[in-house]
Amino acid sequence: MNRRRFLGEASCAAIGSTSVLSTLLNLTMANHAAAQGGFGTQRKTLVCVFLSGGCDTFNLLVPTGAGYSEYAAARSNLAIPQAQLRTLTGTNFGLHPSCSKLAEMFNGTGSFVGKKRVSMLANVGTLIEPIPSKTAYLNGSVALPKALFSHRDQIEQWQTSVPQGMQVLSGWGGRAADIIHSTLNTEQTGGFYMPMNFSVAGNSAFQIGQSEGQFVITGSGALAFTGSTGDSASLQAKQSVIEQTVESPIEQHYSNLFQRTHGRITANSMARGEEFQQHFSSPGTLNGQDVNTVVANAPFPNHWISAQFRAAVKTIAIRQQLKLMRQTMFIDFGGWDHHAELLENHASMLAILDGALYAFQLCLETLGLANDVITFTASDFGRTLRSNGQGTDHAWSGNQIVMGGPVAGGLIRGSFPSLVIEGNDDVGRGGRIFPKLSADQYFCELLRWFGVTAGDMDEVLPNIRNFYDPYSSSNPVGFLA
């Protein structure tokens, strides 16, 4: 393979993708300030599972008993029969019938006897400031998020936690990394640099900071310039040409400083990618268990999303080799925009989510990582309560899942709303529920556990003081033990 052929192919392969370019640039953003210490020796990971499309979570978490009639009236032909709901012990709620494993982890039964690993957050959404009443929303006396009910805007707002919009886009996970990567990931010294934000779902706003970014991987590990991590002769030849191209030839033939710098950046990034891949491919053992065997034997559903969860397990398992005390992971499960055939599609997708979360948590438990990882869901928005005939439309507030050893399992936090169409919590158009719990409060509790200090919380969540004093001794929501 010659250089001309390589460049032609590369333009169509991974080198032309924004994910690889992002990885390249982010891998070289040095952030090695002096250690501050004081955060102990526990390694911690936050795993965001984004349900793209706007999951209908008022059919995920459903009131039972006296509250069921209100639900059934609002949802009409979309209502789940009460007898089919998965019981959540000690509450007046049930889960969608597809979520038997989530119920098991909520109740501490089955494989999770004595380990309640799941809680639910009710009525949470993007807010700039609290909305005291429906009247306040209707008369415009409170600031509202930009472009409510829009997929693109609401995804961005969930991932940035700045619902009024940003001039320079950054996510709350990225801003957290700006602050804590250099202060907590202090095992990285000298020339070693590995980002703390990993995405197995391409680029996302969530993990982009001012100085930190995301390391995009695939289910097979690090992205390669060749577009594959395979070891065939052709791929190896292509990789060899890349290495020759980005190192000495650029140094020798180009006098432009940017070109030379880019060459060195690329070479360094390739070295980091190779280092990651080496550990990812051979993650070794944890707690006496072979990581690859645990992942291979876990009951992940036969679905493409499982590759993301498997990669997340392995990336968490090699955190020590990567010299990371803190990590974030981003997983994206899309396809929840169910304007039609909601009952069928929602049931099948929730079953996949249920199985994937269950298998993921089982892996963490087996590997001794359960107390170090919190997994949480987010979605564009909730959906209208009223059926459009076969599905539901874009709305606002919804319900979310938090899972992990640090979670005070078996609880439903937040204020579950009235589900009466055009009732006190419906701002119009058939059951658009306004949030009583802000995404900021949700994220703040995660970030306190993760190591963001009260003094830095405003930098990560600019609107947090509209809902909560970061210096408070109590958590903003109360879903962590």
GROMACS .gro file of C-alpha atoms in nm:
model
  481
    1MET     CA    1   0.000   0.000   0.000
    2ASN     CA    2   0.139   0.340  -0.089
    3ARG     CA    3   0.073   0.675   0.076
    4ARG     CA    4  -0.164   0.797  -0.198
    5ARG     CA    5  -0.381   0.487  -0.168
    6PHE     CA    6  -0.385   0.519   0.209
    7LEU     CA    7  -0.502   0.880   0.197
    8GLY     CA    8  -0.775   0.790  -0.047
    9GLU     CA    9  -0.904   0.509   0.167
   10ALA     CA   10  -0.863   0.699   0.490
   11SER     CA   11  -1.100   0.969   0.373
   12CYS     CA   12  -1.372   0.707   0.369
   13ALA     CA   13  -1.265   0.529   0.685
   14ALA     CA   14  -1.231   0.618   1.045
   15ILE     CA   15  -0.980   0.896   0.997
   16GLY     CA   16  -1.252   1.096   0.829
   17SER     CA   17  -1.494   1.062   1.115
   18THR     CA   18  -1.553   1.323   1.379
   19SER     CA   19  -1.528   1.052   1.643
   20VAL     CA   20  -1.169   0.972   1.559
   21LEU     CA   21  -1.075   1.337   1.525
   22SER     CA   22  -1.238   1.407   1.857
   23THR     CA   23  -1.049   1.122   2.013
   24LEU     CA   24  -0.724   1.246   1.867
   25LEU     CA   25  -0.762   1.597   1.991
   26ASN     CA   26  -0.901   1.505   2.327
   27LEU     CA   27  -0.631   1.252   2.393
   28THR     CA   28  -0.373   1.524   2.382
   29MET     CA   29  -0.534   1.784   2.600
   30ALA     CA   30  -0.301   1.773   2.893
   31ASN     CA   31  -0.449   1.841   3.232
   32HIS     CA   32  -0.200   1.741   3.495
   33ALA     CA   33  -0.228   1.989   3.779
   34ALA     CA   34  -0.105   1.901   4.124
   35ALA     CA   35  -0.306   1.653   4.329
   36GLN     CA   36  -0.535   1.792   4.594
   37GLY     CA   37  -0.602   1.459   4.767
   38GLY     CA   38  -0.863   1.402   5.032
   39PHE     CA   39  -1.095   1.187   4.819
   40GLY     CA   40  -0.977   0.848   4.937
   41THR     CA   41  -0.871   0.559   4.723
   42GLN     CA   42  -1.206   0.439   4.588
   43ARG     CA   43  -1.231   0.432   4.213
   44LYS     CA   44  -1.568   0.555   4.085
   45THR     CA   45  -1.756   0.546   3.757
   46LEU     CA   46  -2.074   0.718   3.640
   47VAL     CA   47  -2.252   0.541   3.354
   48CYS     CA   48  -2.508   0.743   3.159
   49VAL     CA   49  -2.759   0.536   2.960
   50PHE     CA   50  -2.931   0.783   2.728
   51LEU     CA   51  -3.267   0.669   2.591
   52SER     CA   52  -3.277   0.874   2.274
   53GLY     CA   53  -3.611   0.959   2.124
   54GLY     CA   54  -3.806   1.036   2.441
   55CYS     CA   55  -3.904   0.727   2.638
   56ASP     CA   56  -4.265   0.704   2.756
   57THR     CA   57  -4.173   0.660   3.121
   58PHE     CA   58  -4.527   0.707   3.251
   59ASN     CA   59  -4.579   0.358   3.115
   60LEU     CA   60  -4.254   0.247   3.280
   61LEU     CA   61  -4.343   0.357   3.634
   62VAL     CA   62  -4.716   0.320   3.694
   63PRO     CA   63  -4.926   0.397   4.005
   64THR     CA   64  -5.117   0.107   4.153
   65GLY     CA   65  -5.398   0.089   4.405
   66ALA     CA   66  -5.604   0.406   4.429
   67GLY     CA   67  -5.382   0.590   4.180
   68TYR     CA   68  -5.434   0.338   3.903
   69SER     CA   69  -5.777   0.463   3.797
   70GLU     CA   70  -5.635   0.810   3.730
   71TYR     CA   71  -5.358   0.655   3.522
   72ALA     CA   72  -5.597   0.432   3.329
   73ALA     CA   73  -5.827   0.721   3.247
   74ALA     CA   74  -5.543   0.937   3.119
   75ARG     CA   75  -5.375   0.665   2.913
   76SER     CA   76  -5.694   0.508   2.772
   77ASN     CA   77  -5.598   0.248   2.510
   78LEU     CA   78  -5.231   0.270   2.611
   79ALA     CA   79  -5.288   0.177   2.975
   80ILE     CA   80  -5.107  -0.133   3.103
   81PRO     CA   81  -5.346  -0.365   3.295
   82GLN     CA   82  -5.273  -0.336   3.665
   83ALA     CA   83  -5.250  -0.711   3.709
   84GLN     CA   84  -4.959  -0.723   3.462
   85LEU     CA   85  -4.742  -0.467   3.641
   86ARG     CA   86  -4.427  -0.580   3.819
   87THR     CA   87  -4.473  -0.513   4.188
   88LEU     CA   88  -4.239  -0.269   4.358
   89THR     CA   89  -4.246  -0.381   4.718
   90GLY     CA   90  -4.335  -0.119   4.977
   91THR     CA   91  -4.467   0.131   4.722
   92ASN     CA   92  -4.790   0.209   4.545
   93PHE     CA   93  -4.627   0.167   4.207
   94GLY     CA   94  -4.539  -0.104   3.960
   95LEU     CA   95  -4.307  -0.136   3.663
   96HIS     CA   96  -4.395  -0.219   3.305
   97PRO     CA   97  -4.441  -0.597   3.265
   98SER     CA   98  -4.127  -0.614   3.049
   99CYS     CA   99  -3.915  -0.501   3.345
  100SER     CA  100  -3.907  -0.811   3.565
  101LYS     CA  101  -3.532  -0.784   3.624
  102LEU     CA  102  -3.546  -0.418   3.720
  103ALA     CA  103  -3.818  -0.508   3.969
  104GLU     CA  104  -3.593  -0.782   4.103
  105MET     CA  105  -3.311  -0.534   4.156
  106PHE     CA  106  -3.553  -0.281   4.308
  107ASN     CA  107  -3.699  -0.536   4.552
  108GLY     CA  108  -3.375  -0.718   4.634
  109THR     CA  109  -3.497  -1.057   4.518
  110GLY     CA  110  -3.381  -1.329   4.281
  111SER     CA  111  -3.011  -1.289   4.208
  112PHE     CA  112  -3.014  -0.975   4.421
  113VAL     CA  113  -3.139  -1.108   4.752
  114GLY     CA  114  -3.036  -0.860   5.019
  115LYS     CA  115  -2.908  -0.617   4.755
  116LYS     CA  116  -3.158  -0.352   4.649
  117ARG     CA  117  -2.974  -0.195   4.359
  118VAL     CA  118  -3.241   0.013   4.183
  119SER     CA  119  -3.447   0.318   4.272
  120MET     CA  120  -3.674   0.531   4.058
  121LEU     CA  121  -3.689   0.909   4.025
  122ALA     CA  122  -4.033   1.048   3.955
  123ASN     CA  123  -4.130   1.359   3.764
  124VAL     CA  124  -3.784   1.487   3.665
  125GLY     CA  125  -3.701   1.715   3.375
  126THR     CA  126  -3.510   2.014   3.250
  127LEU     CA  127  -3.573   2.335   3.445
  128ILE     CA  128  -3.408   2.673   3.479
  129GLU     CA  129  -3.587   2.745   3.805
  130PRO     CA  130  -3.864   2.574   4.003
  131ILE     CA  131  -4.216   2.603   3.860
  132PRO     CA  132  -4.445   2.660   4.158
  133SER     CA  133  -4.769   2.593   3.971
  134LYS     CA  134  -4.933   2.539   3.635
  135THR     CA  135  -5.052   2.900   3.652
  136ALA     CA  136  -4.694   3.024   3.675
  137TYR     CA  137  -4.614   2.832   3.357
  138LEU     CA  138  -4.919   2.960   3.170
  139ASN     CA  139  -4.874   3.327   3.263
  140GLY     CA  140  -4.501   3.321   3.185
  141SER     CA  141  -4.385   3.426   3.529
  142VAL     CA  142  -4.104   3.167   3.537
  143ALA     CA  143  -3.808   3.117   3.305
  144LEU     CA  144  -3.858   2.813   3.083
  145PRO     CA  145  -3.614   2.588   2.900
  146LYS     CA  146  -3.549   2.680   2.539
  147ALA     CA  147  -3.746   2.492   2.273
  148LEU     CA  148  -3.941   2.258   2.497
  149PHE     CA  149  -4.066   1.940   2.327
  150SER     CA  150  -3.790   1.950   2.063
  151HIS     CA  151  -3.574   1.637   2.038
  152ARG     CA  152  -3.252   1.816   1.946
  153ASP     CA  153  -3.284   2.089   2.206
  154GLN     CA  154  -3.394   1.864   2.489
  155ILE     CA  155  -3.118   1.610   2.425
  156GLU     CA  156  -2.870   1.895   2.436
  157GLN     CA  157  -3.022   2.032   2.756
  158TRP     CA  158  -3.019   1.698   2.936
  159GLN     CA  159  -2.655   1.656   2.843
  160THR     CA  160  -2.544   2.012   2.919
  161SER     CA  161  -2.780   2.080   3.212
  162VAL     CA  162  -2.810   2.437   3.086
  163PRO     CA  163  -3.169   2.456   2.955
  164GLN     CA  164  -3.145   2.822   2.858
  165GLY     CA  165  -2.883   2.725   2.597
  166MET     CA  166  -2.508   2.778   2.577
  167GLN     CA  167  -2.292   2.996   2.357
  168VAL     CA  168  -2.011   2.741   2.369
  169LEU     CA  169  -2.146   2.390   2.401
  170SER     CA  170  -2.015   2.176   2.685
  171GLY     CA  171  -2.170   1.894   2.885
  172TRP     CA  172  -2.192   1.851   3.258
  173GLY     CA  173  -1.980   1.538   3.242
  174GLY     CA  174  -1.716   1.725   3.046
  175ARG     CA  175  -1.716   2.019   3.284
  176ALA     CA  176  -1.681   1.778   3.575
  177ALA     CA  177  -1.381   1.627   3.397
  178ASP     CA  178  -1.230   1.974   3.352
  179ILE     CA  179  -1.226   2.002   3.730
  180ILE     CA  180  -1.152   1.657   3.864
  181HIS     CA  181  -0.949   1.474   3.600
  182SER     CA  182  -0.628   1.646   3.704
  183THR     CA  183  -0.706   1.649   4.074
  184LEU     CA  184  -0.835   1.295   4.125
  185ASN     CA  185  -0.674   1.091   3.848
  186THR     CA  186  -0.334   1.158   3.998
  187GLU     CA  187  -0.185   0.823   3.911
  188GLN     CA  188  -0.134   0.968   3.568
  189THR     CA  189   0.205   1.130   3.580
  190GLY     CA  190   0.484   1.223   3.348
  191GLY     CA  191   0.396   1.162   2.988
  192PHE     CA  192   0.099   0.937   3.061
  193TYR     CA  193  -0.235   1.075   2.954
  194MET     CA  194  -0.563   0.887   2.929
  195PRO     CA  195  -0.898   1.074   2.920
  196MET     CA  196  -1.154   0.994   3.190
  197ASN     CA  197  -1.463   1.021   2.968
  198PHE     CA  198  -1.537   0.717   2.750
  199SER     CA  199  -1.820   0.692   2.502
  200VAL     CA  200  -1.928   0.373   2.332
  201ALA     CA  201  -2.191   0.565   2.135
  202GLY     CA  202  -1.991   0.823   1.937
  203ASN     CA  203  -1.966   1.189   2.026
  204SER     CA  204  -2.207   1.340   2.272
  205ALA     CA  205  -2.239   1.682   2.430
  206PHE     CA  206  -2.247   1.520   2.774
  207GLN     CA  207  -1.873   1.451   2.791
  208ILE     CA  208  -1.737   1.760   2.617
  209GLY     CA  209  -1.569   2.011   2.848
  210GLN     CA  210  -1.359   2.318   2.793
  211SER     CA  211  -1.032   2.132   2.820
  212GLU     CA  212  -1.146   1.769   2.847
  213GLY     CA  213  -1.333   1.561   2.596
  214GLN     CA  214  -1.429   1.202   2.535
  215PHE     CA  215  -1.242   0.896   2.421
  216VAL     CA  216  -1.473   0.728   2.172
  217ILE     CA  217  -1.453   0.351   2.162
  218THR     CA  218  -1.657   0.072   2.006
  219GLY     CA  219  -1.777  -0.259   2.134
  220SER     CA  220  -1.443  -0.397   2.018
  221GLY     CA  221  -1.234  -0.133   2.189
  222ALA     CA  222  -1.038   0.166   2.066
  223LEU     CA  223  -1.113   0.323   1.731
  224ALA     CA  224  -0.835   0.273   1.483
  225PHE     CA  225  -0.737   0.488   1.189
  226THR     CA  226  -0.792   0.189   0.970
  227GLY     CA  227  -1.154   0.178   1.080
  228SER     CA  228  -1.105  -0.160   1.243
  229THR     CA  229  -0.897  -0.313   1.518
  230GLY     CA  230  -0.850  -0.632   1.323
  231ASP     CA  231  -0.509  -0.787   1.269
  232SER     CA  232  -0.534  -0.889   0.906
  233ALA     CA  233  -0.235  -0.830   0.684
  234SER     CA  234  -0.406  -0.549   0.493
  235LEU     CA  235  -0.507  -0.365   0.810
  236GLN     CA  236  -0.163  -0.401   0.955
  237ALA     CA  237  -0.012  -0.267   0.633
  238LYS     CA  238  -0.248   0.027   0.640
  239GLN     CA  239  -0.162   0.097   1.003
  240SER     CA  240   0.207   0.089   0.920
  241VAL     CA  241   0.162   0.347   0.646
  242ILE     CA  242  -0.034   0.567   0.887
  243GLU     CA  243   0.241   0.551   1.145
  244GLN     CA  244   0.503   0.637   0.887
  245THR     CA  245   0.289   0.919   0.755
  246VAL     CA  246   0.213   1.088   1.084
  247GLU     CA  247   0.558   1.062   1.237
  248SER     CA  248   0.881   1.106   1.049
  249PRO     CA  249   0.753   1.210   0.706
  250ILE     CA  250   0.568   1.508   0.845
  251GLU     CA  251   0.866   1.608   1.055
  252GLN     CA  252   1.089   1.581   0.751
  253HIS     CA  253   0.878   1.731   0.479
  254TYR     CA  254   0.658   1.992   0.635
  255SER     CA  255   0.787   2.311   0.788
  256ASN     CA  256   0.444   2.427   0.897
  257LEU     CA  257   0.426   2.421   1.277
  258PHE     CA  258   0.062   2.311   1.282
  259GLN     CA  259   0.134   2.018   1.053
  260ARG     CA  260   0.424   1.902   1.265
  261THR     CA  261   0.223   1.945   1.582
  262HIS     CA  262  -0.067   1.756   1.433
  263GLY     CA  263   0.169   1.477   1.338
  264ARG     CA  264   0.300   1.447   1.690
  265ILE     CA  265  -0.054   1.466   1.833
  266THR     CA  266  -0.165   1.190   1.601
  267ALA     CA  267   0.129   0.969   1.687
  268ASN     CA  268   0.071   1.019   2.058
  269SER     CA  269  -0.299   0.949   2.022
  270MET     CA  270  -0.232   0.632   1.833
  271ALA     CA  271  -0.002   0.521   2.114
  272ARG     CA  272  -0.277   0.584   2.370
  273GLY     CA  273  -0.530   0.402   2.158
  274GLU     CA  274  -0.296   0.106   2.132
  275GLU     CA  275  -0.237   0.111   2.505
  276PHE     CA  276  -0.610   0.116   2.575
  277GLN     CA  277  -0.666  -0.167   2.329
  278GLN     CA  278  -0.395  -0.380   2.487
  279HIS     CA  279  -0.568  -0.364   2.827
  280PHE     CA  280  -0.918  -0.386   2.680
  281SER     CA  281  -0.834  -0.704   2.489
  282SER     CA  282  -0.672  -0.868   2.793
  283PRO     CA  283  -0.842  -0.722   3.100
  284GLY     CA  284  -0.717  -1.000   3.329
  285THR     CA  285  -0.892  -1.087   3.655
  286LEU     CA  286  -1.078  -0.899   3.924
  287ASN     CA  287  -1.196  -1.045   4.254
  288GLY     CA  288  -1.066  -1.380   4.135
  289GLN     CA  289  -1.283  -1.370   3.824
  290ASP     CA  290  -1.164  -1.359   3.466
  291VAL     CA  291  -1.316  -1.043   3.321
  292ASN     CA  292  -1.361  -1.171   2.966
  293THR     CA  293  -1.529  -1.487   3.095
  294VAL     CA  294  -1.765  -1.294   3.322
  295VAL     CA  295  -1.868  -1.066   3.036
  296ALA     CA  296  -1.907  -1.356   2.792
  297ASN     CA  297  -2.126  -1.553   3.034
  298ALA     CA  298  -2.348  -1.263   3.143
  299PRO     CA  299  -2.709  -1.291   3.016
  300PHE     CA  300  -2.701  -0.986   2.790
  301PRO     CA  301  -2.991  -0.982   2.544
  302ASN     CA  302  -2.921  -1.061   2.181
  303HIS     CA  303  -2.928  -0.699   2.072
  304TRP     CA  304  -2.675  -0.447   1.946
  305ILE     CA  305  -2.701  -0.238   2.264
  306SER     CA  306  -2.541  -0.522   2.458
  307ALA     CA  307  -2.209  -0.457   2.284
  308GLN     CA  308  -2.203  -0.113   2.445
  309PHE     CA  309  -2.268  -0.255   2.791
  310ARG     CA  310  -2.006  -0.527   2.748
  311ALA     CA  311  -1.750  -0.266   2.642
  312ALA     CA  312  -1.845  -0.055   2.944
  313VAL     CA  313  -1.781  -0.344   3.182
  314LYS     CA  314  -1.437  -0.407   3.035
  315THR     CA  315  -1.344  -0.038   3.034
  316ILE     CA  316  -1.439  -0.010   3.400
  317ALA     CA  317  -1.253  -0.330   3.480
  318ILE     CA  318  -0.925  -0.190   3.338
  319ARG     CA  319  -0.948   0.143   3.520
  320GLN     CA  320  -0.643   0.065   3.732
  321GLN     CA  321  -0.434  -0.019   3.428
  322LEU     CA  322  -0.551   0.310   3.274
  323LYS     CA  323  -0.456   0.493   3.596
  324LEU     CA  324  -0.806   0.632   3.643
  325MET     CA  325  -0.966   0.701   3.980
  326ARG     CA  326  -1.267   0.852   3.802
  327GLN     CA  327  -1.441   0.759   3.477
  328THR     CA  328  -1.763   0.840   3.300
  329MET     CA  329  -1.921   0.613   3.041
  330PHE     CA  330  -2.179   0.711   2.781
  331ILE     CA  331  -2.418   0.456   2.631
  332ASP     CA  332  -2.692   0.550   2.389
  333PHE     CA  333  -3.001   0.336   2.323
  334GLY     CA  334  -3.211   0.509   2.059
  335GLY     CA  335  -3.551   0.448   1.900
  336TRP     CA  336  -3.794   0.555   2.175
  337ASP     CA  337  -3.988   0.808   1.964
  338HIS     CA  338  -4.307   0.604   1.964
  339HIS     CA  339  -4.571   0.814   1.793
  340ALA     CA  340  -4.726   0.488   1.675
  341GLU     CA  341  -4.743   0.128   1.789
  342LEU     CA  342  -4.622   0.231   2.131
  343LEU     CA  343  -4.747  -0.071   2.321
  344GLU     CA  344  -4.564  -0.322   2.102
  345ASN     CA  345  -4.242  -0.128   2.049
  346HIS     CA  346  -4.220  -0.001   2.405
  347ALA     CA  347  -4.264  -0.351   2.546
  348SER     CA  348  -3.989  -0.501   2.331
  349MET     CA  349  -3.743  -0.218   2.390
  350LEU     CA  350  -3.803  -0.211   2.765
  351ALA     CA  351  -3.737  -0.584   2.774
  352ILE     CA  352  -3.401  -0.526   2.606
  353LEU     CA  353  -3.317  -0.240   2.843
  354ASP     CA  354  -3.426  -0.449   3.140
  355GLY     CA  355  -3.206  -0.742   3.037
  356ALA     CA  356  -2.905  -0.526   2.953
  357LEU     CA  357  -2.911  -0.336   3.283
  358TYR     CA  358  -2.954  -0.663   3.473
  359ALA     CA  359  -2.662  -0.833   3.298
  360PHE     CA  360  -2.447  -0.523   3.338
  361GLN     CA  361  -2.511  -0.506   3.713
  362LEU     CA  362  -2.451  -0.880   3.748
  363CYS     CA  363  -2.109  -0.836   3.587
  364LEU     CA  364  -2.023  -0.553   3.825
  365GLU     CA  365  -2.133  -0.759   4.125
  366THR     CA  366  -1.929  -1.062   4.016
  367LEU     CA  367  -1.618  -0.852   3.957
  368GLY     CA  368  -1.645  -0.672   4.290
  369LEU     CA  369  -1.722  -0.337   4.126
  370ALA     CA  370  -2.080  -0.285   4.244
  371ASN     CA  371  -2.002  -0.020   4.503
  372ASP     CA  372  -1.789   0.180   4.263
  373VAL     CA  373  -2.039   0.232   3.981
  374ILE     CA  374  -2.367   0.421   3.949
  375THR     CA  375  -2.570   0.375   3.632
  376PHE     CA  376  -2.842   0.627   3.553
  377THR     CA  377  -3.083   0.690   3.269
  378ALA     CA  378  -3.178   1.008   3.089
  379SER     CA  379  -3.403   1.076   2.791
  380ASP     CA  380  -3.503   1.369   2.572
  381PHE     CA  381  -3.834   1.411   2.750
  382GLY     CA  382  -4.140   1.227   2.873
  383ARG     CA  383  -4.441   1.186   2.648
  384THR     CA  384  -4.800   1.299   2.646
  385LEU     CA  385  -5.034   1.100   2.866
  386ARG     CA  386  -5.312   1.109   2.610
  387SER     CA  387  -5.298   0.861   2.326
  388ASN     CA  388  -5.285   0.991   1.971
  389GLY     CA  389  -5.453   0.670   1.866
  390GLN     CA  390  -5.156   0.433   1.868
  391GLY     CA  391  -4.880   0.624   2.042
  392THR     CA  392  -4.782   0.939   2.228
  393ASP     CA  393  -4.627   1.271   2.140
  394HIS     CA  394  -4.350   1.490   2.275
  395ALA     CA  395  -4.394   1.617   2.628
  396TRP     CA  396  -4.167   1.724   2.915
  397SER     CA  397  -4.123   1.553   3.251
  398GLY     CA  398  -4.061   1.181   3.295
  399ASN     CA  399  -3.926   0.914   3.531
  400GLN     CA  400  -3.570   0.781   3.548
  401ILE     CA  401  -3.380   0.476   3.674
  402VAL     CA  402  -3.073   0.486   3.903
  403MET     CA  403  -2.884   0.163   3.970
  404GLY     CA  404  -2.577   0.054   4.164
  405GLY     CA  405  -2.429  -0.038   4.499
  406PRO     CA  406  -2.421   0.321   4.627
  407VAL     CA  407  -2.794   0.362   4.547
  408ALA     CA  408  -3.043   0.346   4.834
  409GLY     CA  409  -3.241   0.084   4.648
  410GLY     CA  410  -3.610   0.012   4.668
  411LEU     CA  411  -3.718   0.376   4.677
  412ILE     CA  412  -3.916   0.611   4.458
  413ARG     CA  413  -3.785   0.964   4.499
  414GLY     CA  414  -3.939   1.283   4.372
  415SER     CA  415  -4.303   1.389   4.367
  416PHE     CA  416  -4.513   1.172   4.140
  417PRO     CA  417  -4.756   1.405   3.961
  418SER     CA  418  -5.128   1.403   3.911
  419LEU     CA  419  -5.198   1.223   3.584
  420VAL     CA  420  -5.530   1.394   3.523
  421ILE     CA  421  -5.550   1.533   3.170
  422GLU     CA  422  -5.566   1.912   3.201
  423GLY     CA  423  -5.515   1.867   3.576
  424ASN     CA  424  -5.287   2.073   3.800
  425ASP     CA  425  -4.966   1.918   3.666
  426ASP     CA  426  -5.058   1.912   3.295
  427VAL     CA  427  -4.953   2.224   3.104
  428GLY     CA  428  -5.159   2.130   2.798
  429ARG     CA  429  -5.194   1.936   2.474
  430GLY     CA  430  -5.296   1.610   2.629
  431GLY     CA  431  -5.084   1.549   2.932
  432ARG     CA  432  -4.758   1.738   2.916
  433ILE     CA  433  -4.649   1.710   3.279
  434PHE     CA  434  -4.417   1.981   3.411
  435PRO     CA  435  -4.123   1.864   3.630
  436LYS     CA  436  -4.115   1.905   4.005
  437LEU     CA  437  -3.761   1.768   4.025
  438SER     CA  438  -3.492   1.931   3.812
  439ALA     CA  439  -3.227   1.747   3.616
  440ASP     CA  440  -2.978   1.966   3.807
  441GLN     CA  441  -3.081   1.813   4.141
  442TYR     CA  442  -3.054   1.466   3.990
  443PHE     CA  443  -2.705   1.529   3.852
  444CYS     CA  444  -2.584   1.717   4.159
  445GLU     CA  445  -2.638   1.412   4.378
  446LEU     CA  446  -2.438   1.199   4.134
  447LEU     CA  447  -2.160   1.457   4.118
  448ARG     CA  448  -2.131   1.489   4.497
  449TRP     CA  449  -2.068   1.115   4.512
  450PHE     CA  450  -1.829   1.139   4.218
  451GLY     CA  451  -1.608   1.396   4.387
  452VAL     CA  452  -1.711   1.740   4.260
  453THR     CA  453  -1.685   1.970   4.561
  454ALA     CA  454  -1.951   2.216   4.672
  455GLY     CA  455  -1.725   2.500   4.566
  456ASP     CA  456  -1.700   2.363   4.212
  457MET     CA  457  -2.063   2.263   4.169
  458ASP     CA  458  -2.166   2.599   4.018
  459GLU     CA  459  -1.907   2.551   3.746
  460VAL     CA  460  -2.054   2.214   3.649
  461LEU     CA  461  -2.423   2.296   3.709
  462PRO     CA  462  -2.469   2.674   3.661
  463ASN     CA  463  -2.836   2.666   3.765
  464ILE     CA  464  -2.801   2.445   4.071
  465ARG     CA  465  -2.852   2.720   4.328
  466ASN     CA  466  -3.201   2.783   4.192
  467PHE     CA  467  -3.288   2.443   4.342
  468TYR     CA  468  -3.032   2.348   4.604
  469ASP     CA  469  -2.744   2.483   4.812
  470PRO     CA  470  -2.434   2.282   4.715
  471TYR     CA  471  -2.297   2.337   5.067
  472SER     CA  472  -2.593   2.159   5.222
  473SER     CA  473  -2.506   1.858   5.436
  474SER     CA  474  -2.788   1.654   5.281
  475ASN     CA  475  -2.818   1.527   4.927
  476PRO     CA  476  -3.052   1.717   4.693
  477VAL     CA  477  -3.277   1.418   4.615
  478GLY     CA  478  -3.188   1.133   4.852
  479PHE     CA  479  -3.150   0.835   4.618
  480LEU     CA  480  -2.798   0.755   4.738
  481ALA     CA  481  -2.733   0.563   5.057
   0.00000   0.00000   0.00000
